[in-house]
XYZ file of C-alpha atoms in Angstrom:
646
model
C 0.089 0.106 -0.069
C 2.835 2.623 0.687
C 4.303 1.520 -2.579
C 1.100 2.647 -4.399
C 0.945 5.977 -2.560
C 4.612 6.507 -3.263
C 4.140 6.033 -6.616
C 0.547 8.171 -6.952
C 2.675 11.088 -5.308
C 5.387 11.065 -7.855
C 2.787 10.693 -10.635
C 1.186 13.494 -9.277
C 4.097 15.953 -10.085
C 2.554 16.158 -13.300
C -0.267 18.020 -13.947
C -2.857 18.195 -16.730
C -2.903 20.750 -19.241
C -4.763 22.394 -21.851
C -3.162 24.486 -24.672
C -3.056 27.337 -22.525
C -0.756 30.476 -21.307
C -0.125 31.436 -18.050
C 0.230 35.208 -16.887
C -0.609 36.860 -13.720
C -3.902 36.962 -12.261
C -5.467 40.244 -10.859
C -6.484 40.166 -7.106
C -9.345 42.301 -7.371
C -10.932 41.239 -3.558
C -8.710 43.703 -1.557
C -8.823 47.305 -0.948
C -5.912 48.327 -3.555
C -6.134 46.042 -6.607
C -3.060 44.604 -8.257
C -2.055 41.475 -9.784
C 0.007 38.470 -8.632
C 3.595 39.902 -9.732
C 3.016 43.275 -8.319
C 1.659 41.681 -4.707
C 3.546 42.573 -1.554
C 1.862 39.225 -0.244
C 2.024 35.409 -0.692
C -1.674 34.972 -2.546
C -2.823 32.304 -3.893
C -5.609 32.670 -6.992
C -7.983 29.972 -8.181
C -10.664 30.913 -10.818
C -13.840 29.597 -11.704
C -12.200 27.058 -14.201
C -9.814 25.262 -11.387
C -12.913 24.900 -9.359
C -14.963 23.432 -12.188
C -12.098 21.026 -13.224
C -11.775 19.865 -9.487
C -15.592 18.515 -9.377
C -15.528 19.217 -5.802
C -18.585 18.554 -3.606
C -18.312 21.809 -1.684
C -15.476 24.559 -1.371
C -13.929 22.243 1.903
C -12.896 19.872 -0.492
C -11.392 21.934 -2.963
C -9.616 24.039 -0.165
C -8.771 20.576 1.016
C -7.448 19.041 -2.429
C -6.232 22.109 -4.239
C -4.953 24.620 -2.164
C -2.419 25.713 0.837
C -5.440 25.470 3.347
C -6.263 22.458 5.504
C -10.189 21.686 6.139
C -11.038 18.901 8.633
C -14.710 18.142 9.501
C -15.713 19.795 13.079
C -16.112 16.800 15.435
C -17.422 15.255 12.624
C -19.667 17.857 11.253
C -19.133 17.826 7.528
C -20.899 21.050 6.791
C -19.237 22.799 9.214
C -15.461 22.418 8.904
C -12.487 23.592 10.605
C -9.470 25.305 8.763
C -5.907 26.013 8.958
C -3.308 27.986 7.292
C 0.197 28.923 8.454
C 0.213 26.526 11.710
C -2.190 27.714 13.832
C -3.857 24.294 14.353
C -7.139 22.807 13.220
C -8.527 23.212 16.662
C -8.487 26.699 16.638
C -6.732 27.653 13.021
C -10.313 28.656 11.592
C -10.319 32.161 14.324
C -7.406 32.747 12.583
C -8.575 33.297 9.068
C -10.890 35.631 8.117
C -13.620 34.445 5.027
C -15.336 37.021 3.236
C -17.985 36.197 0.756
C -18.164 39.333 -1.725
C -16.426 41.554 0.851
C -18.553 40.357 3.406
C -17.056 38.921 6.185
C -19.103 35.624 6.917
C -17.106 34.540 10.421
C -19.291 33.705 13.443
C -19.174 35.420 17.200
C -18.597 31.958 18.627
C -16.874 28.758 17.877
C -19.016 27.906 14.724
C -16.480 27.915 12.058
C -17.603 29.551 9.111
C -20.280 27.861 6.975
C -18.483 27.491 3.560
C -20.998 24.722 2.652
C -23.432 27.039 2.063
C -21.748 28.569 -0.987
C -22.662 26.520 -3.806
C -19.044 25.652 -6.347
C -20.856 26.486 -9.492
C -21.358 30.304 -8.283
C -17.865 30.979 -7.574
C -15.840 33.481 -9.926
C -12.559 33.441 -7.727
C -10.884 32.111 -4.573
C -7.865 34.283 -3.173
C -6.100 33.660 -0.825
C -3.949 35.999 1.491
C -1.154 34.211 3.795
C -0.461 36.454 6.984
C -2.006 39.592 5.492
C -5.596 41.148 5.490
C -5.640 42.472 8.758
C -6.256 46.439 7.944
C -9.344 45.202 5.475
C -10.552 42.248 7.405
C -10.045 43.005 10.931
C -10.355 41.023 13.897
C -8.742 37.639 12.885
C -6.904 38.083 10.403
C -3.701 36.498 11.696
C -2.869 33.878 9.412
C -4.551 35.618 6.583
C -7.505 36.050 4.444
C -9.872 33.753 2.278
C -12.032 35.886 -0.370
C -14.353 34.288 -2.197
C -16.104 36.435 -4.915
C -19.415 35.270 -6.842
C -20.086 35.245 -10.654
C -21.996 38.276 -11.878
C -21.860 37.484 -16.266
C -23.982 35.909 -18.374
C -23.422 32.423 -17.523
C -26.238 29.721 -17.049
C -25.553 26.357 -16.256
C -27.184 23.083 -14.436
C -25.255 20.483 -12.859
C -26.949 17.259 -11.420
C -24.448 14.303 -9.658
C -25.052 11.209 -8.083
C -22.663 8.995 -5.969
C -22.374 6.102 -3.611
C -24.037 6.019 -0.190
C -27.268 7.555 -2.264
C -25.425 10.657 -2.501
C -27.286 13.080 -4.730
C -26.559 16.675 -5.820
C -28.367 19.341 -8.053
C -26.793 22.994 -8.621
C -27.615 25.919 -10.970
C -26.461 29.065 -11.661
C -28.347 31.860 -13.694
C -26.826 34.961 -14.809
C -27.511 38.356 -16.709
C -25.134 41.128 -17.210
C -25.676 44.311 -19.593
C -24.507 47.866 -19.594
C -27.491 48.752 -16.593
C -28.060 45.675 -15.283
C -26.625 42.429 -13.554
C -28.801 39.630 -12.293
C -27.744 36.275 -10.576
C -29.427 33.694 -9.064
C -27.956 30.246 -7.696
C -28.677 27.189 -5.676
C -27.868 24.032 -4.576
C -29.670 20.728 -3.004
C -27.540 18.373 -1.412
C -28.192 14.939 0.015
C -26.332 11.587 1.711
C -27.829 8.510 3.502
C -24.050 8.807 5.302
C -21.417 6.267 5.564
C -21.058 5.917 9.428
C -23.392 3.964 11.415
C -24.690 5.892 14.277
C -26.204 3.024 17.020
C -26.411 -0.537 16.881
C -29.612 -0.679 14.842
C -26.824 0.381 11.874
C -28.902 3.788 11.326
C -26.387 6.123 9.185
C -25.341 9.630 9.830
C -27.709 11.157 6.897
C -27.080 14.690 5.757
C -29.143 17.279 3.914
C -28.278 20.808 2.564
C -29.953 23.221 0.435
C -28.774 26.915 -0.467
C -30.136 29.624 -2.422
C -29.015 33.343 -3.585
C -29.888 36.051 -5.560
C -27.738 39.360 -6.596
C -28.529 42.123 -8.333
C -26.587 45.371 -9.442
C -28.293 48.093 -11.273
C -26.724 51.623 -12.962
C -29.460 54.155 -13.029
C -27.018 56.726 -14.173
C -23.374 56.204 -14.935
C -21.808 57.208 -11.926
C -24.262 55.408 -9.753
C -24.495 51.821 -8.600
C -27.159 49.667 -6.566
C -26.747 46.858 -5.174
C -28.782 44.187 -3.443
C -28.726 40.439 -2.524
C -30.298 37.571 -0.365
C -29.242 34.209 0.665
C -30.440 31.555 2.771
C -29.181 27.974 3.504
C -30.830 24.740 5.482
C -28.685 22.309 7.377
C -29.999 18.711 8.520
C -26.927 16.890 9.332
C -26.675 13.744 11.773
C -22.526 12.950 12.818
C -21.186 10.307 14.904
C -19.283 10.604 17.352
C -15.423 9.423 18.291
C -14.323 6.000 17.937
C -11.400 4.439 20.399
C -8.451 3.626 18.696
C -9.651 -0.395 18.891
C -12.926 0.417 17.431
C -11.113 2.653 14.592
C -8.694 -0.312 13.444
C -11.382 -2.532 13.720
C -14.116 -0.764 11.704
C -14.056 2.601 10.884
C -17.836 2.691 9.998
C -19.031 1.916 13.231
C -20.984 3.861 16.013
C -18.598 2.850 18.704
C -19.310 1.794 22.143
C -17.396 4.203 24.377
C -18.621 7.922 23.370
C -22.168 9.777 23.807
C -23.774 9.069 20.411
C -24.318 10.682 17.379
C -25.575 14.313 17.305
C -28.255 15.964 15.041
C -28.209 19.745 13.958
C -30.383 21.721 12.340
C -28.885 25.096 11.186
C -30.528 27.877 9.246
C -29.309 31.450 8.384
C -31.245 33.935 6.079
C -28.999 37.033 5.084
C -29.920 40.165 2.847
C -27.520 42.922 1.805
C -27.980 46.301 0.112
C -25.467 48.786 -1.103
C -24.409 51.865 -3.408
C -21.121 53.299 -4.997
C -20.969 56.326 -6.443
C -17.993 57.187 -8.931
C -17.157 60.829 -9.054
C -14.694 60.383 -11.554
C -12.171 57.544 -13.140
C -9.876 57.888 -9.932
C -12.389 58.901 -6.973
C -15.199 56.681 -5.926
C -17.591 55.835 -2.517
C -18.963 52.783 -1.513
C -21.790 51.877 1.265
C -22.855 48.235 1.834
C -24.729 47.108 4.958
C -25.800 43.440 5.654
C -28.020 41.532 8.122
C -28.106 37.991 8.768
C -29.990 35.580 11.239
C -29.255 32.137 12.257
C -30.933 29.362 13.896
C -28.396 26.450 15.761
C -30.872 23.571 17.032
C -28.476 20.642 18.291
C -31.703 18.392 18.572
C -29.582 15.702 20.510
C -29.457 18.066 23.331
C -32.273 20.357 22.929
C -29.867 23.511 22.867
C -31.126 26.003 20.531
C -29.335 29.500 19.839
C -30.785 32.139 17.839
C -28.116 34.623 16.141
C -28.556 38.392 14.691
C -25.520 39.770 12.961
C -25.667 43.441 11.324
C -22.605 44.945 9.677
C -21.837 47.931 7.481
C -19.247 49.392 6.003
C -17.961 52.781 4.325
C -15.228 53.536 2.299
C -13.711 56.054 0.101
C -11.065 55.009 -2.439
C -8.749 57.066 -4.708
C -6.639 55.205 -7.175
C -4.232 56.521 -10.352
C -0.663 54.873 -11.922
C 1.323 56.298 -8.963
C -1.223 56.439 -5.854
C -3.915 54.624 -4.518
C -5.728 54.915 -1.105
C -8.674 53.267 0.386
C -9.807 54.381 4.097
C -13.482 54.530 5.605
C -15.147 52.615 8.760
C -16.235 49.170 9.420
C -18.719 48.314 11.579
C -20.703 44.992 13.071
C -23.038 43.666 15.694
C -23.349 40.066 16.740
C -25.935 39.039 19.291
C -26.743 35.264 20.468
C -29.479 34.585 22.230
C -28.822 30.963 24.160
C -32.034 29.338 24.635
C -32.476 27.555 28.417
C -31.792 23.740 28.439
C -30.698 20.897 30.856
C -27.046 22.068 31.189
C -27.572 26.430 31.101
C -29.862 29.127 31.751
C -31.013 31.180 29.087
C -28.537 34.111 28.283
C -27.553 36.713 25.863
C -24.115 37.519 24.677
C -22.783 40.115 22.351
C -19.864 41.256 20.365
C -19.569 44.577 18.785
C -16.579 45.665 16.614
C -15.976 49.243 15.133
C -13.025 50.223 13.463
C -11.498 52.650 11.046
C -9.186 51.572 8.181
C -6.861 53.204 5.714
C -4.619 51.402 3.238
C -2.398 52.584 0.915
C -0.254 51.794 -2.158
C 2.450 53.328 -4.341
C 3.931 52.512 -7.535
C 7.015 54.386 -8.843
C 9.326 52.525 -11.716
C 9.635 49.014 -10.559
C 8.562 49.232 -7.343
C 5.630 48.941 -5.176
C 4.896 49.827 -1.348
C 1.911 49.164 0.513
C 1.120 50.684 3.874
C -2.041 50.598 6.192
C -3.479 50.658 9.382
C -6.670 49.577 11.576
C -8.157 50.592 14.579
C -10.626 48.753 16.198
C -12.709 48.725 19.400
C -14.448 45.350 20.456
C -17.294 45.459 23.214
C -18.747 42.319 24.875
C -21.668 42.284 27.007
C -23.451 39.022 28.800
C -26.735 38.752 30.403
C -28.726 36.167 32.372
C -30.644 35.430 35.499
C -27.441 35.993 37.736
C -24.962 38.073 35.826
C -24.882 41.378 34.097
C -21.488 41.557 32.428
C -19.252 43.379 30.201
C -15.938 44.409 28.757
C -13.945 46.174 26.010
C -10.722 46.176 24.156
C -8.834 48.490 21.619
C -6.948 46.941 19.423
C -4.447 47.887 16.754
C -3.373 46.265 13.287
C -1.049 47.458 10.719
C 0.555 46.470 7.355
C 3.587 47.223 5.447
C 5.048 45.720 2.113
C 7.526 46.010 -0.702
C 7.648 44.562 -4.106
C 10.177 44.852 -6.743
C 9.751 43.827 -10.031
C 13.121 41.981 -11.516
C 11.996 41.565 -14.979
C 8.633 41.140 -16.717
C 8.286 37.754 -15.077
C 9.649 37.905 -11.505
C 9.298 39.990 -8.209
C 10.297 39.720 -4.789
C 8.564 41.053 -2.068
C 8.825 41.293 1.892
C 6.021 42.256 4.544
C 4.906 43.204 8.092
C 1.977 42.392 9.769
C 1.032 43.268 13.293
C -2.728 41.360 13.678
C -4.829 40.565 16.406
C -7.981 38.080 17.065
C -10.293 39.240 20.149
C -11.527 36.260 21.751
C -14.849 34.739 20.656
C -17.701 34.838 23.005
C -17.573 30.954 23.752
C -14.013 31.558 25.030
C -15.636 33.677 28.433
C -17.787 30.076 29.152
C -16.308 26.775 30.144
C -18.529 23.033 30.684
C -17.652 20.840 33.283
C -17.277 17.204 32.856
C -20.836 16.788 32.948
C -21.699 19.437 30.608
C -22.519 21.883 32.605
C -21.823 25.644 32.005
C -20.413 28.258 33.767
C -18.641 32.039 33.371
C -15.023 31.387 33.038
C -14.167 35.512 32.839
C -12.960 37.536 30.430
C -9.604 36.683 28.839
C -6.897 38.790 26.726
C -6.911 39.394 23.032
C -4.133 37.552 20.972
C -1.641 39.714 18.976
C 0.843 38.256 16.415
C 3.777 40.192 14.442
C 4.155 38.187 11.061
C 7.245 38.518 8.225
C 6.952 37.046 4.994
C 9.602 37.224 2.249
C 8.713 35.781 -1.266
C 9.612 35.649 -4.736
C 7.550 35.276 -8.234
C 8.131 34.216 -11.138
C 5.381 33.809 -13.835
C 5.936 32.817 -17.658
C 3.938 31.802 -19.943
C 4.400 27.846 -19.450
C 5.189 28.223 -15.525
C 3.811 29.846 -12.332
C 6.470 29.496 -9.511
C 5.847 31.185 -5.804
C 7.747 30.649 -2.968
C 7.694 32.570 0.553
C 9.858 32.002 3.808
C 7.516 32.968 7.047
C 7.853 33.918 11.027
C 5.164 34.694 13.294
C 5.721 35.636 16.911
C 2.549 35.707 19.168
C 1.774 36.514 22.045
C -1.566 35.177 24.448
C -2.611 32.873 21.342
C -5.669 31.384 22.455
C -6.391 28.255 23.264
C -8.651 25.409 25.467
C -6.263 24.109 28.524
C -7.675 20.440 29.049
C -6.834 18.903 32.390
C -6.621 15.509 32.294
C -8.754 15.592 35.416
C -11.098 17.938 33.880
C -11.265 19.691 36.914
C -9.004 22.648 36.013
C -10.096 22.886 32.197
C -10.501 26.449 30.735
C -10.151 29.088 28.237
C -6.965 30.888 28.452
C -3.724 31.800 26.471
C -0.437 30.679 25.850
C 1.893 33.692 27.172
C 3.933 33.569 24.547
C 4.794 31.053 21.180
C 6.051 31.409 17.599
C 5.662 29.621 14.132
C 7.901 29.576 11.064
C 7.711 27.793 7.764
C 7.680 28.260 3.901
C 5.395 27.750 1.464
C 5.822 26.542 -2.286
C 3.656 26.861 -5.624
C 4.398 25.555 -9.000
C 2.437 25.329 -12.139
C 3.842 24.171 -14.951
C 2.793 23.527 -18.383
C 4.714 20.978 -19.792
C 3.448 20.257 -22.898
C -0.377 20.854 -24.539
C -1.400 17.784 -22.935
C 0.377 17.740 -19.610
C 0.981 20.944 -16.807
C 1.939 20.175 -13.159
C 0.804 22.169 -10.315
C 2.362 21.337 -6.739
C 1.361 22.865 -3.331
C 3.753 22.666 -0.487
C 3.819 23.815 3.008
C 6.158 23.317 5.734
C 5.461 25.017 9.390
C 7.237 24.197 12.874
C 4.746 25.925 15.667
C 6.259 26.158 19.202
C 5.284 27.413 22.266
C 7.628 29.374 23.959
C 5.998 30.253 27.376
C 3.119 28.836 28.890
C 2.490 27.485 32.592
C -1.210 25.745 33.539
C -1.870 23.694 36.894
C 1.824 23.399 37.876
C 2.955 22.210 34.249
C 5.214 23.999 32.215
C 4.442 23.757 28.168
C 7.600 25.997 27.241
C 9.545 24.278 24.099
C 6.558 22.156 23.246
C 4.960 21.847 20.162
C 1.856 23.103 19.277
C -0.793 20.064 19.062
C -2.582 19.218 15.680
C -0.038 21.284 13.586
C 1.412 18.624 10.510
C 4.703 19.938 9.556
C 3.952 19.059 5.993
C 1.427 19.728 3.740
C 1.289 18.504 0.077
C -1.121 18.683 -2.715
C -0.473 17.956 -6.266
C -2.727 16.903 -9.753
C -1.785 15.230 -12.503
C -3.900 15.849 -15.758
C -4.090 14.229 -18.811
C -5.433 15.886 -21.916
C -5.655 13.534 -24.788
C -7.860 15.393 -26.787
C -9.668 18.255 -26.432
C -12.875 16.854 -25.273
C -11.408 14.416 -22.716
C -9.297 15.015 -19.676
C -8.036 12.855 -16.859
C -6.862 14.490 -13.382
C -4.994 12.435 -10.285
C -4.550 14.332 -7.033
C -2.765 13.188 -4.062
C -3.221 14.932 -1.046
C -0.874 14.465 2.087
C -0.208 15.620 5.403
C 2.456 14.307 8.138
C 1.900 13.144 11.688
C 0.806 15.290 14.333
C 0.264 15.541 17.902
C -3.384 14.912 19.260
C -5.437 18.463 19.417
C -5.494 18.114 23.014
C -1.554 17.079 23.543
C 0.077 19.957 24.826
C 2.410 18.296 26.841
C 3.472 15.924 23.963
C 2.990 12.883 25.681
C -0.101 11.027 24.406
C 0.169 7.635 23.488
C -1.768 8.035 20.461
C -0.564 10.883 17.766
C -2.429 12.216 14.910
C -2.165 9.925 11.899
C -0.229 10.918 8.584
C -3.331 12.155 6.251
C -3.214 10.170 2.897
C -5.701 10.637 -0.121
C -5.590 9.719 -3.778
C -8.503 11.016 -6.152
C -8.744 10.413 -9.785
C -11.667 12.242 -12.346
C -12.339 11.870 -15.718
C -14.556 14.188 -17.951
C -15.826 14.796 -21.451
C -16.797 17.735 -23.141
C -18.858 18.595 -25.978
C -20.052 21.763 -27.054
C -22.437 23.089 -23.912
C -22.410 19.535 -22.132
C -19.961 17.958 -19.970
C -20.021 14.303 -18.450
C -17.852 13.665 -15.241
C -16.912 10.943 -12.944
C -14.908 11.502 -9.543
C -13.578 8.489 -7.146
C -12.328 10.095 -3.945
C -9.636 8.332 -1.733
C -9.072 5.358 -4.331
C -6.636 3.641 -2.488
C -9.268 3.385 0.634
C -7.242 5.151 3.039
C -8.328 5.504 6.721
C -8.065 9.101 7.873
C -9.027 10.840 11.071
C -9.041 13.430 13.641
C -7.244 12.655 16.703
C -8.330 14.660 19.855
C -6.668 12.341 22.307
C -5.800 8.954 23.323
C -9.219 7.203 22.568
C -10.619 9.825 21.124
C -10.671 9.611 16.767
C -13.019 10.989 14.448
C -12.619 9.595 11.139
C -12.948 11.578 8.109
C -12.280 10.859 4.374
C -11.771 7.429 5.213
C -13.329 5.017 2.526
C -13.635 5.101 -1.311
C -16.559 7.076 -2.319
C -17.324 7.887 -5.940
C -20.096 10.611 -7.944
C -20.872 10.638 -11.650
C -23.121 13.648 -13.305
C -23.219 16.483 -15.881
C -23.044 19.701 -16.431
C -25.030 21.622 -18.771
C -24.368 25.308 -19.993
C -26.900 27.086 -22.061
């Protein structure tokens, strides 16, 4: 089996190709627009064509197979997955990545990860990943970086349908219209699976259902004014099995397990509306205003635990751009409230988090030089109310970015940047659960602050796109959950001092008209410098849940203009289990491996496709601690379907 994996890794150093030429792509989701070659940040850009060729069931799958981002189901929940980038750990890394959809932040105020599953892959125009940057525009939480997702605004019209193993079915559509005055788009998706793992002795499975819909419109009543509006909704009903012991995992990874608390069923609903206006005074000066309201409900049916959320946000900015100088400044506002209903474990409570920020980002271009400089000042206010308490706290935080890019020639550049970022605690960090699940107030904890340094090199020719960067991050008060083996002293708290360093390599090489190569490799080391909890000194320990090596490669073969084959290999090295801060558990996080293969046939407006994930039936899991393993990507699955464009 190891030989098969090694062979597939070697083979995947060759990636498919069509008769195309590579060129620097535009970075359009940031305040100051530029291209890859001139960027002062380490950036990955993936287009709608990249996403369509991957034939993924959701955005998590694309991120995990194609990008430097790691995605893993949150304690078994495939629709709410945790994200990691640059060594912040799979346990809490997602709270250090800002995710935006058409410029609107979709992160949550508590420990629920962003619901990327609600975004249909067919509706996406571009994904831009900015590593160790983005604090000035992204704000609170942009320590590892920012993932900006932009949806289509064109005349595409397409319908896709597929079915697969374990009675998986999916249907998605995108309808777009765009002319000089009016732009309209509508998209939606419905997905269902009978599940793979058993959830009880009766052999019932972990069923999953997802439905999403989105509508966006933009209208130019006069040449200088654009009016925008949109709405989106998502409905999730998911049952996910609990952890397994190591013996259970090795015996039958699909079983429910006898040592855990049983499966969890959650319903999660979200409805959002947004509106905006832009005024273009001239070709250089413009003003923008956008507002968004979102309502969510999380219902853990298993535990009779219901929480309602209300999010309101607004952003105002003034932009100026010419060939030499660009600047964007404005204010960013957010108010998030959670109404937690009474349950068997806790009394009813209201918790809120409010952010108010002002920001300024500028860029200077002269000859072969580009300089980026920006700053953000942000206040964060918390409030907690229940029948016994009325508590509040606030923080004032400062972020900054400074970057420099030098164009060596028409195809290559070097860059250097620095970012001072921060993460204010989410509202769940103020609470603890005892071993019976009873909730108590933990107290307010300190925000995390980071200083990141990145040195990079870009080389982009018509046949090869190569990027590499070195990074170092110094952290103060990194937020984590201390797990006491006796559970008596477990709590949310801060690591006093820590650091991370590593490097990234990305290469896409067009070898010939029928072959190209794409490789994404990341090395990271995350260390604890100063931290003592419950009499235990963690200085010098590795941050758990961080794999040192993360590699993805894709091999594609295009024998004709109509047929394409692709082979993708993903690999992550072993790591310490998520709760193993002493680095002494008997069990470690196993290495992750998965080999995926796909084939597509295209004729005019019709595409037929098929894909097999985890071709060699590798077992993978998320280790929390000894004998607490959540299986993921643990068996071979397949889908086949069609896509029709009209």
